[in-house]
Structure formats: structure tokens, C-alpha cells
Short mmCIF file of C-alpha atoms in Angstrom, two decimals:
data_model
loop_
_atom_site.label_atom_id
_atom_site.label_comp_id
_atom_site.label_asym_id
_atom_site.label_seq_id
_atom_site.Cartn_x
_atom_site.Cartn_y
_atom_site.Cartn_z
CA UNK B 1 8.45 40.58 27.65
CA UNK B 2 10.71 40.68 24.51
CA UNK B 3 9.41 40.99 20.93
CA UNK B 4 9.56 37.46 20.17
CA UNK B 5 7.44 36.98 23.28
CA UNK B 6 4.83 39.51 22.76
CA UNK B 7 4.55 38.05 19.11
CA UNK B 8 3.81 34.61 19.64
CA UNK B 9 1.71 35.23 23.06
CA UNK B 10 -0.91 36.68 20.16
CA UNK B 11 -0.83 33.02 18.67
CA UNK B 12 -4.46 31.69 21.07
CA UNK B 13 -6.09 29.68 17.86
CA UNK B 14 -5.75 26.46 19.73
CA UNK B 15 -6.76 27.68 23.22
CA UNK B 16 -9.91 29.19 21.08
CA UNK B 17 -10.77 25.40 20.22
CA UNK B 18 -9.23 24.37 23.55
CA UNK B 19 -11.94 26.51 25.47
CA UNK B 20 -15.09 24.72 22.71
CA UNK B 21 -13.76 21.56 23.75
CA UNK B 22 -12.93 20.22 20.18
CA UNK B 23 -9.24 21.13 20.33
CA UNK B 24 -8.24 17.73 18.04
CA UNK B 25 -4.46 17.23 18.37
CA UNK B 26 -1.90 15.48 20.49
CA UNK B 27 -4.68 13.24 21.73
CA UNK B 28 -2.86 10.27 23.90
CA UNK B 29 -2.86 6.68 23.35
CA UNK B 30 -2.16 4.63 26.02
CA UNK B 31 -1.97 1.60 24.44
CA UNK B 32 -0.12 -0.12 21.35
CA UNK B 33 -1.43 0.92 17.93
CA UNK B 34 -3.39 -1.36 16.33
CA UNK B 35 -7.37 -0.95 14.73
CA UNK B 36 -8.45 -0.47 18.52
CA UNK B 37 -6.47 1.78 20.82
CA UNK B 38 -7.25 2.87 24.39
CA UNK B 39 -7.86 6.61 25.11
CA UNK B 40 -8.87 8.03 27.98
CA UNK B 41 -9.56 4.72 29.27
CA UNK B 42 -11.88 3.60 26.26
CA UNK B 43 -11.43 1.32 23.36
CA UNK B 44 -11.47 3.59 19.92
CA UNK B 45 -11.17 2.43 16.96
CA UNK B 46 -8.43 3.71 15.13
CA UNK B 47 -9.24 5.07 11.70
CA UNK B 48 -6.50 7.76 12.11
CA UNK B 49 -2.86 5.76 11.35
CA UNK B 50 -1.05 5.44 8.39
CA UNK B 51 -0.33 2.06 9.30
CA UNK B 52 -1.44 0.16 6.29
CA UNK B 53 -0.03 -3.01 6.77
CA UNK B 54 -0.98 -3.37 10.21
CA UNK B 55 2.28 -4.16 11.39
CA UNK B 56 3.20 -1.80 14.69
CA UNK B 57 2.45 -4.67 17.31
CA UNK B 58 3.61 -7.56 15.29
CA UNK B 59 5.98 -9.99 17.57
CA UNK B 60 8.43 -10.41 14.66
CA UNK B 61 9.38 -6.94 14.36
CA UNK B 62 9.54 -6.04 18.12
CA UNK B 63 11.76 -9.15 18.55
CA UNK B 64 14.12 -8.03 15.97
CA UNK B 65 13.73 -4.78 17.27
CA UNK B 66 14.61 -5.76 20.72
CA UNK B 67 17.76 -8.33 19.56
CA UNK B 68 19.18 -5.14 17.55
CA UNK B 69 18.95 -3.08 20.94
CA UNK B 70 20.80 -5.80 22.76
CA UNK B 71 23.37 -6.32 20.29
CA UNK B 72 24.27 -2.87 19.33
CA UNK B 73 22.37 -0.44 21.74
CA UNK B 74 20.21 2.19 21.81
CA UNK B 75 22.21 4.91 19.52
CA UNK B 76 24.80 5.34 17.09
CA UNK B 77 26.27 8.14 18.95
CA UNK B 78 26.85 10.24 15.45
CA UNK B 79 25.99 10.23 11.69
CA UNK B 80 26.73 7.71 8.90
CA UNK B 81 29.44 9.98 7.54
CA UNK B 82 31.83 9.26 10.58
CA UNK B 83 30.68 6.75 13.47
CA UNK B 84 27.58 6.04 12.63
CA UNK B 85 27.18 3.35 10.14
CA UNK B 86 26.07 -0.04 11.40
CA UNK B 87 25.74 -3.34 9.11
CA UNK B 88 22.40 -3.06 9.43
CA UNK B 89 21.73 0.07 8.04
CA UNK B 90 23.90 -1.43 4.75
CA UNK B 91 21.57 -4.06 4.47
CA UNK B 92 18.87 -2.52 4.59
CA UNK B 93 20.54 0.20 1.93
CA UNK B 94 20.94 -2.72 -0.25
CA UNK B 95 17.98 -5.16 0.21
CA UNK B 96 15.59 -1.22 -0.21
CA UNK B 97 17.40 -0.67 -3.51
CA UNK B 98 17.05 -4.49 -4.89
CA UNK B 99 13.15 -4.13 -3.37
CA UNK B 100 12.47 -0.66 -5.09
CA UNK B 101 14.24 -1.56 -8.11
CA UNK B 102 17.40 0.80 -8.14
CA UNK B 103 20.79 0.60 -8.10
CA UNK B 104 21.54 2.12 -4.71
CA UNK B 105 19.56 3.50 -1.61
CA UNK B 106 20.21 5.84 1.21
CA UNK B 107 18.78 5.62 4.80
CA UNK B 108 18.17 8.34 6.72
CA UNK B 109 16.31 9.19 10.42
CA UNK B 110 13.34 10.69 9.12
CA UNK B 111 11.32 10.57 5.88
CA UNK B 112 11.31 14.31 6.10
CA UNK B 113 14.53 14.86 6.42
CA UNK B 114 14.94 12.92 3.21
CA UNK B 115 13.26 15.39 0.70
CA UNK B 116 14.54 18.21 3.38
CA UNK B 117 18.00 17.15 2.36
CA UNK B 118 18.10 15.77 -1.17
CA UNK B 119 16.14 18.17 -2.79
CA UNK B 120 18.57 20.83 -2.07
CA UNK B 121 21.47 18.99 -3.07
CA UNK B 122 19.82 18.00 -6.44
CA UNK B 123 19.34 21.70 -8.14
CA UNK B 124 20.90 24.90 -7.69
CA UNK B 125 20.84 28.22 -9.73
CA UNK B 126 20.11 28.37 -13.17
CA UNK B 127 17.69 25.24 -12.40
CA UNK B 128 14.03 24.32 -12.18
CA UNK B 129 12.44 22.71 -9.53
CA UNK B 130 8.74 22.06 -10.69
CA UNK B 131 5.84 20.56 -7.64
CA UNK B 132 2.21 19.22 -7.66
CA UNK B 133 0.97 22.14 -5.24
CA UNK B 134 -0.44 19.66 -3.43
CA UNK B 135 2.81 18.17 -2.43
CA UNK B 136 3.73 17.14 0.99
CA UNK B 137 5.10 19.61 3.34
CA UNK B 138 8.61 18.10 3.38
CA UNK B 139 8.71 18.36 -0.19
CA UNK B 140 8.01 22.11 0.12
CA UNK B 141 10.41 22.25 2.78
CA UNK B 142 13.10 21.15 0.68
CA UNK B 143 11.95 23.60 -2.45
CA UNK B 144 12.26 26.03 -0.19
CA UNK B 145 16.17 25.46 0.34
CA UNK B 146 17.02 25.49 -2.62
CA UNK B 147 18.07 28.59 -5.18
CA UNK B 148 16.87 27.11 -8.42
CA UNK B 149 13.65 28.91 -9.72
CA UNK B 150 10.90 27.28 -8.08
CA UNK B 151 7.72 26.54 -10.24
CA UNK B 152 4.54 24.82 -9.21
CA UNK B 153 1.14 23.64 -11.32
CA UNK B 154 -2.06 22.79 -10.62
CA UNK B 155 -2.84 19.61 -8.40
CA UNK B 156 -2.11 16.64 -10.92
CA UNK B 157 -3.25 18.96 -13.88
CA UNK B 158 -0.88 18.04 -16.47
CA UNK B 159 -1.64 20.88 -19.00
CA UNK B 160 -0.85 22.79 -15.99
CA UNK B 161 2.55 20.98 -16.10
CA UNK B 162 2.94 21.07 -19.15
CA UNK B 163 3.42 24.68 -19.54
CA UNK B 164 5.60 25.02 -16.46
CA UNK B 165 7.73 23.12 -17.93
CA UNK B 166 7.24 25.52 -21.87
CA UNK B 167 8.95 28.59 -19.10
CA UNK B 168 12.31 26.77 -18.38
CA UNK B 169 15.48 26.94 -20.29
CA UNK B 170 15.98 23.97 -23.04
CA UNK B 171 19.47 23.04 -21.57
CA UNK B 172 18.82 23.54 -17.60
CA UNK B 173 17.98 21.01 -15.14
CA UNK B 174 14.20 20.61 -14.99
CA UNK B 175 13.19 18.43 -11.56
CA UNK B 176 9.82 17.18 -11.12
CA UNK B 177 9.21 16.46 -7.86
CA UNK B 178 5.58 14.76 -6.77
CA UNK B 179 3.95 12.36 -4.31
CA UNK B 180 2.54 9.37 -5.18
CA UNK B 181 0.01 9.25 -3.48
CA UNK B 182 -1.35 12.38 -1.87
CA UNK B 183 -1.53 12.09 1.71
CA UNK B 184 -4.89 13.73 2.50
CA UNK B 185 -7.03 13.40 -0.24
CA UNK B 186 -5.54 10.20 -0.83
CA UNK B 187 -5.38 10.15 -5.05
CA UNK B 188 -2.66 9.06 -7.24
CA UNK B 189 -0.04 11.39 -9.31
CA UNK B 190 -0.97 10.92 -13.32
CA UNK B 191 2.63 9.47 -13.42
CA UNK B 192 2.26 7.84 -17.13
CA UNK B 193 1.72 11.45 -18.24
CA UNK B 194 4.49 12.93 -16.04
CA UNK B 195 7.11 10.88 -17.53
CA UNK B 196 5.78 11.39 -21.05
CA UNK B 197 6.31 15.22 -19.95
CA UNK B 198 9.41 14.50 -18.62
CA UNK B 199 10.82 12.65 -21.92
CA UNK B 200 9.61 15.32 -24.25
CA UNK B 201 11.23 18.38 -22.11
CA UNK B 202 14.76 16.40 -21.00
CA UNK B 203 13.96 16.66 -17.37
CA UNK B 204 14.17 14.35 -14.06
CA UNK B 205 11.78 13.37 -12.26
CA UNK B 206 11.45 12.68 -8.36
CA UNK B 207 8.51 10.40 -6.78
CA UNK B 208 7.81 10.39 -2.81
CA UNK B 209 6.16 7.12 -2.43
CA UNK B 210 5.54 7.56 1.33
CA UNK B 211 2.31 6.30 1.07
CA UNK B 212 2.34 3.89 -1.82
CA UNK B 213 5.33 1.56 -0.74
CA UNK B 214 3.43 -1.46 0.78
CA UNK B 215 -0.01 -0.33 -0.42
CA UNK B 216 0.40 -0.43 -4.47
CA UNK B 217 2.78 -2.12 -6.75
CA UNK B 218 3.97 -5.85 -6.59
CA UNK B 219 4.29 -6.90 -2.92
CA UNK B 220 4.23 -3.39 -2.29
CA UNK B 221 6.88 -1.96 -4.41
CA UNK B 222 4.94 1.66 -4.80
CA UNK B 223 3.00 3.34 -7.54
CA UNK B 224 5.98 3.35 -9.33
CA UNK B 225 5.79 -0.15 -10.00
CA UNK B 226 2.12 -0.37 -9.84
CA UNK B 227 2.45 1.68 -13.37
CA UNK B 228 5.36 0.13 -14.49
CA UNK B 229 7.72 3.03 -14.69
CA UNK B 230 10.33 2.74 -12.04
CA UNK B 231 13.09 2.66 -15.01
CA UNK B 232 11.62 5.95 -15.92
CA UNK B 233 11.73 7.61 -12.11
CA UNK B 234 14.84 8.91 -11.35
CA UNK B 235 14.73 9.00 -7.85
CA UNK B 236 12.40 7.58 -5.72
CA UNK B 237 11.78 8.51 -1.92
CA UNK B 238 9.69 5.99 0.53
CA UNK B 239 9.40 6.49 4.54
CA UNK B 240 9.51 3.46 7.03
CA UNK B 241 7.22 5.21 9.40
CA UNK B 242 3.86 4.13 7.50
CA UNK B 243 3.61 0.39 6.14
CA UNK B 244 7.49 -0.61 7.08
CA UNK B 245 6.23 -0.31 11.25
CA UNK B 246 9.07 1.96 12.29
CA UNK B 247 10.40 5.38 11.47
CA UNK B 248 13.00 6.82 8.92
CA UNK B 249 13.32 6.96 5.50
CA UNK B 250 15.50 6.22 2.39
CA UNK B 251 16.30 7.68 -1.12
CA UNK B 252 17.06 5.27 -4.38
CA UNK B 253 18.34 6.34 -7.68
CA UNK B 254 21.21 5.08 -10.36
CA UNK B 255 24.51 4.55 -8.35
CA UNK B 256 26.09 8.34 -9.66
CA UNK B 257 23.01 9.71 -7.69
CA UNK B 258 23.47 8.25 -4.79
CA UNK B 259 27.04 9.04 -4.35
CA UNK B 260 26.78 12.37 -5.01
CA UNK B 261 23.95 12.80 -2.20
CA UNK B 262 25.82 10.36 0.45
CA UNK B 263 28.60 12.89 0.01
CA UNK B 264 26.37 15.97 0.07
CA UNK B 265 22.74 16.06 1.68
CA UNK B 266 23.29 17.41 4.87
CA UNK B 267 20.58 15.89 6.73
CA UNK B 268 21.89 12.66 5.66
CA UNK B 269 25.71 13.28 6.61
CA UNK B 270 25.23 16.01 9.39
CA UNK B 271 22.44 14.02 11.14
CA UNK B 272 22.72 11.06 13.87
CA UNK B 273 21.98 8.03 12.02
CA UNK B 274 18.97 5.80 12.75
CA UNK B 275 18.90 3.79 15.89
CA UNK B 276 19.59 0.02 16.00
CA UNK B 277 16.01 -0.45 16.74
CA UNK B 278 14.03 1.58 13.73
CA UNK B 279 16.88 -0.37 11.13
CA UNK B 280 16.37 -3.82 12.16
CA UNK B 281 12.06 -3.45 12.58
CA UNK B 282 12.25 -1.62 9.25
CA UNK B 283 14.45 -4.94 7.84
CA UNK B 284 12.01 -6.89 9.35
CA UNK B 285 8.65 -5.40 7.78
CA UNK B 286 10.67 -5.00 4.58
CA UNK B 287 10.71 -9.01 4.84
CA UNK B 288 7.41 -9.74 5.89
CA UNK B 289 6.09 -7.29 2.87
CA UNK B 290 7.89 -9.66 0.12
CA UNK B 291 6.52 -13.09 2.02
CA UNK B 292 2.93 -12.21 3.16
CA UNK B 293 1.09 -10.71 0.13
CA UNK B 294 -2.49 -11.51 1.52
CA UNK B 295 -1.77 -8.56 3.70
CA UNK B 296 -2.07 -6.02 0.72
CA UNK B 297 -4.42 -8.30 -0.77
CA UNK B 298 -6.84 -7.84 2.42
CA UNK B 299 -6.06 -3.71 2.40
CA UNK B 300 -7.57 -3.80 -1.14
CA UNK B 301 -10.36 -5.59 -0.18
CA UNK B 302 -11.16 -3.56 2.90
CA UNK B 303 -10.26 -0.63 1.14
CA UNK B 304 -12.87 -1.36 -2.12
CA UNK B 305 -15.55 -2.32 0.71
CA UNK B 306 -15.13 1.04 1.97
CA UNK B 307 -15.06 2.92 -0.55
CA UNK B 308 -18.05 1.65 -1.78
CA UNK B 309 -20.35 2.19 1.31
CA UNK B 310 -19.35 5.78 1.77
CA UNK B 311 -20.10 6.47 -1.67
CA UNK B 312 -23.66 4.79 -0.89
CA UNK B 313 -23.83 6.75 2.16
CA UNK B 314 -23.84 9.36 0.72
CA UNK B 315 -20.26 10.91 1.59
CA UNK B 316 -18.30 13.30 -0.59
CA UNK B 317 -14.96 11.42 -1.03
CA UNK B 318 -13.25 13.60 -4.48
CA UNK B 319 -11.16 11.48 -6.16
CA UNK B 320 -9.02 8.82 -3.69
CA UNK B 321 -7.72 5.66 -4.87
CA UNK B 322 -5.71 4.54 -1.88
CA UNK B 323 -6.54 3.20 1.70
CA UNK B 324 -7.35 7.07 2.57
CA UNK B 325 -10.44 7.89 2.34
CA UNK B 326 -11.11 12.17 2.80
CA UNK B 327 -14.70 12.88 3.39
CA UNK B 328 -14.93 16.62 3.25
CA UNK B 329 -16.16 18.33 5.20
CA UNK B 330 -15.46 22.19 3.96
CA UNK B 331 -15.57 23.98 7.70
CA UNK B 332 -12.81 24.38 9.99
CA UNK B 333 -15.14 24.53 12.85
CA UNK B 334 -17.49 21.70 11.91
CA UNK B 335 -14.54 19.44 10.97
CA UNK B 336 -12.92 19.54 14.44
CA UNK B 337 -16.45 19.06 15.77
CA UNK B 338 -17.50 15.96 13.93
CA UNK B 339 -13.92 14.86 14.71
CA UNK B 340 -14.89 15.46 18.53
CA UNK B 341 -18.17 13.65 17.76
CA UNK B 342 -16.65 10.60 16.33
CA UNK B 343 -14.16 10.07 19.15
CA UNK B 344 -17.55 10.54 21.91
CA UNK B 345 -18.70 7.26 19.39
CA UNK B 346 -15.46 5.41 19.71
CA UNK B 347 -13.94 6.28 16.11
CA UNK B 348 -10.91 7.96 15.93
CA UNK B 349 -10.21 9.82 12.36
CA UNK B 350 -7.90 13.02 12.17
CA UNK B 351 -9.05 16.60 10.88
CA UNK B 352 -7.36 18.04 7.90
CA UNK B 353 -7.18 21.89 7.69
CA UNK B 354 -4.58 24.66 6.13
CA UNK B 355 -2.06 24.40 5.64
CA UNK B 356 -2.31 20.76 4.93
CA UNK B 357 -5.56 21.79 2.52
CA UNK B 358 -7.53 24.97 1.01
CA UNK B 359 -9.68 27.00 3.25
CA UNK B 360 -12.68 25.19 1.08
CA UNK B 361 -11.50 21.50 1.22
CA UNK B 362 -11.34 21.09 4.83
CA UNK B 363 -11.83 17.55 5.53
CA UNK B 364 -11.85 14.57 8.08
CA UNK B 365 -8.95 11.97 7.08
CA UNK B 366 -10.37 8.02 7.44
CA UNK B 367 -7.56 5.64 7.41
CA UNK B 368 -7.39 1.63 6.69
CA UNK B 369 -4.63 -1.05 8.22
CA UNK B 370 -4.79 -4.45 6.43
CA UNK B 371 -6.08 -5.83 9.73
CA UNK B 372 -9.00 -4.00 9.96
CA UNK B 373 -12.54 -6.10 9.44
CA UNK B 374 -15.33 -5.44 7.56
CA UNK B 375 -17.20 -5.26 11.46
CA UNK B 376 -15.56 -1.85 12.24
CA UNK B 377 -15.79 -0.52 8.70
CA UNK B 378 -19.54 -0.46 9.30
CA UNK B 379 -19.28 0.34 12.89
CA UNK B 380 -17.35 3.59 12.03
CA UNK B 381 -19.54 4.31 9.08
CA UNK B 382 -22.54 4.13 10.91
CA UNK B 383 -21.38 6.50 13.25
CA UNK B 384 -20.07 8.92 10.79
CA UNK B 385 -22.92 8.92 8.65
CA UNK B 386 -25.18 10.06 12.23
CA UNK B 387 -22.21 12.74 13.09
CA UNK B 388 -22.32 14.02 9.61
CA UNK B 389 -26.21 14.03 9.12
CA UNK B 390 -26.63 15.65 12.66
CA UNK B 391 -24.04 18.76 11.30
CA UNK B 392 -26.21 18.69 8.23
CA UNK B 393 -22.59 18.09 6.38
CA UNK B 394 -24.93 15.56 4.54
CA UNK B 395 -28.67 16.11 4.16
#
């Protein structure tokens, strides 16, 4: 056995849980996603997918889907820089940037490879990058690649920010980079206060609106727009793997941006660009967004209903203002049981545990789709509430 080898055979944390029989991960659906899901040959429901709009299964966007298979096949056979750029992905360049409210956009495969390769290409030595440190782990990832001097503040505590930003140089690039919605505790960036930071100390700012695009703003245009400041974002980042029913991502900014990173983020012009498929369901959901506002209307409702029973219930929920919902739980072990527990009652919900949280905020991550109903809100509740009373998580 090599070094390497006799390393990582120490690594048994998951065959620990494996062996309890709460090991939570890689569980298999067998089924399409939707609010019910068959696993191991049961209906769940699925309180687990960052499917907000509900749009996975819909017909329109597996037919286009399908007709962009047919017509152009299954791969682009290399990246946009060379062979790889396809009408498609143009248009949907161009109808994202009109949508978001920029001049330009980029698409690339992944939403993670979008802050893993922009970020980078945005600051360099003698710069500041500045992060939320509760950013998303792509956003990290692409910190981490770059050589500017890397600050980070307090989660969404703008004194915090504040004097970050008091430690960099007057005349240096100063990048703010934060989600707009965290993804596990599911609150909102204090983005009117960023960009007053961000006017008084000449720097940039950078939003990830992975999970605000099709949740907040008009017809789903992001927290960005639902504060009225895209003018003031620089950049802004979205994925199409949440609320656009497909997978990828895309980058908008002023028109200098853009060309400078369609020229120069490697995983953007070094990576195989996104399959027929992904561009034309991603077109599609974009479309349905703009036309079918009841659908965010109905997350909002489902989403206040909720929020307002586990609050009654008794739940300890911090500060969310989105469709996720954390109810902490603040033990590793009892979090991947009452996540075991949950499933036994037919509700699927996802454990949250570091790295993606502190030791102390472990929590279980609940989930809403615009098509869920009010009938398997309280379903799931119910049976949360008993999971969480019988771990004496509440008393």
C-alpha cells in the first residue's frame, strides 16, 4: 500500500454512520423529481430539492429538451472558445442578460464552475477579495485561486464589513463577493448596506443569486431586483440547476466584463460547453418564468404557510426568508438520525453539517417547490415535530 493509500484508508467517518444505519447521502431516486419521489420502492415526499419552481418533470421543457437532442445531439464535442458554441447557447446568453438586467451574459456547464472560474480572473495581486464567511463553497473555491489578499467578515455583519474593507489600499481593487441567498440557512445578504459600503470604499461588488433567481425579484429576476439594485451589482452569477430545471450556469456584467472573462476564465474557455439538452430546457424554464408568475406567487404562499407553522411548532428556524427553511438541530449524530427518522415517515429533508455549517449549527435543510400543497406541508410537519420531540431536539 502506498502513502496515498494508507492515508485515505484512515478516512471510515461514513462507514461509522454506515454501520448505525443513518449514513444520509447518495440516497437513490428511482423516479422523476417532483414533491413525491419513489425510494426504495415507497412514495417520499420530497422536502430535499432546490427545485423551487417545480419545473423538473414539466412536458414543455423535456420536449424542448428532447427536439434540441435531435437536432444537434448529445454533445458539443469541445468548449465555446473553439467548436463548441451552438445558437442556442447565444440565445440564451442574450435573452439571461436582457432577463437579469445586464448588458451581456456568459454560459457555462456548471454553476460552480462559474465562481470557480471568474473569480480568479477578476483580481490578482495587490487586490482584495472580501466574502460573507458563510459563502457557498464554489465561491470559496474560487477565493482560493486567486493571489489577491483574501479577507472575510462575519456572516452578513456589516460592521464586520465595514472594517474589512478600512484594511485595504484606497486605490486597489476591492471585490465583494456574496450569495444572495444563503443556501442552508436560507437568509438574505443585507445588500442595500453592501452597496452603500461598496460606494463609500470604490469597490465592486459580486452577487451569486443561485438561489434567488426564480424565487425573489420580478418574475424571478433575483434579490438583486427584489431590492432594486441590479444597476449597483457589478456582476451577478445565477445557476440553471435550481428554479431554471436543468444544470449550468451563467455570469452577467457591463459588456467590458464580459469580454474580458469570455477571453480569460478558464473554466469557461477550457471546459466542454453545455449540452444541447441543459441549453434548450434552461431556454425553456427561462420562458415559462417570465409567462407564469402564479408559480412564484404560489412558492410565497406555501413558503409564508410554512414558515408560520414551524414557528408555532415550536421549531428553531434563525433567520430564513426564502423557500429554505433550516430547523437546527445542533448534533451531528442526532441530525443524521432525525434525517433517518423522517425518511422511515415518508419525508425526505437533507442534513447539513461542516463544512457546509459550524460544529454548533448543525441542522436539517426543509425545502419548498411551487407545486407543493398545503396537504404535505402539514403531513411533513407533523412528522417532524414527533421525530424532533422523540430526540428531545424540542421539549
Amino acid at each position: 500500500m502506498g502513502l496515498l493509500q494508507e492515508k485515505l484508508s484512515k478516512f471510515r467517518l461514513p462507514q461509522m454512520y454506515m454501520e448505525k444505519g443513518v449514513y444520509p447521502y447518495f440516497r437513490e431516486i428511482d423516479s422523476h423529481q417532483d414533491t413525491e419521489v419513489m425510494m426504495d420502492g415507497k412514495k417520499v415526499l420530497m422536502f430535499g430539492s432546490n427545485s423551487y419552481m417545480g419545473l423538473t418533470y414539466d412536458q414543455r421543457i423535456i420536449d424542448a429538451a428532447i427536439a434540441a437532442t435531435r437536432k444537434y445531439g448529445t454533445g458539443c464535442a469541445g468548449s465555446r472558445l473553439l467548436n463548441g458554441t451552438l445558437d442556442i447557447h447565444v440565445q440564451l446568453e442574450k435573452e439571461l442578460a436582457e432577463f437579469i438586467g445586464k448588458d451581456e451574459a456568459l454560459c457555462f456547464s456548471t454553476g460552480f464552475t462559474v465562481n470557480e472560474g471568474v473569480i480568479p480572473q477578476l483580481v490578482g495581486r495587490g487586490d482584495y477579495i472580501i466574502c460573507d464567511d458563510r459563502d457557498h463553497a464554489s465561491i470559496v473555491d474560487g477565493r482560493r485561486l486567486t493571489f489577491a489578499t483574501q479577507l472575510k467578515y462575519k456572516h452578513n455583519d456589516m460592521e464586520a464589513l465595514e472594517k474589512e474593507l478600512q484594511k485595504c489600499e484606497p486605490d486597489a481593487i476591492k471585490l465583494i463577493v456574496v450569495d444572495s441567498v444563503f443556501s442552508m440557512e436560507g437568509d438574505l445578504a443585507n445588500l442595500p448596506e453592501i452597496i452603500r459600503l461598496k460606494k463609500k470604499y470604490n469597490a465592486t461588488v459580486y452577487v451569486d443569486e443561485a438561489h434567488g433567481v426564480g424565487v425573489f425579484g420580478r418574475n424571478g429576476r433575483g434579490v438583486c431586483d427584489h431590492f432594486g439594485l441590479t444597476d449597483e451589482v457589478d456582476i451577478i452569477m445565477g445557476t440553471f440547476s435550481k428554479s431554471l430545471a436543468s444544470i449550468g450556469g451563467f455570469v452577467a456584467a457591463d459588456k467590458d466584463i464580459i469580454n474580458w472573462l469570455r477571453h480569460n476564465a478558464r473554466s469557461y474557455i477550457f471546459q466542454a460547453s453545455s449540452t444541447p439538452a441543459a441549453t434548450a430546457a434552461a431556454i425553456e424554464a427561462l420562458h415559462i418564468l417570465q409567462t407564469e408568475p402564479e408559480r412564484q406567487e404560489n412558492l410565497w404562499k406555501i413558503t409564508n404557510y410554512a414558515l408560520k407553522r414551524f414557528r408555532e411548532c415550536g421549531f428553531e428556524i434563525g433567520d430564513t426568508e426564502s423557500p429554505i427553511i433550516p430547523l437546527y438541530v445542533r448534533d451531528t449524530d442526532k441530525t443524521f438520525l432525525v434525517t433517518k427518522m423522517a425518511f422511515d415517515e415518508g419525508v425526505f429533508i437533507n442534513p447539513v453539517i461542516p463544512p457546509a455549517c459550524a460544529p454548533q449549527d448543525t441542522l436539517v435543510r426543509f425545502a419548498l417547490m411551487a407545486t407543493h400543497t398545503k396537504e404535505q406541508i402539514d403531513y411533513a410537519i407533523d412528522k417532524l415535530l414527533k421525530c424532533f420531540k422523540e430526540l428531545e431536539i424540542i421539549k
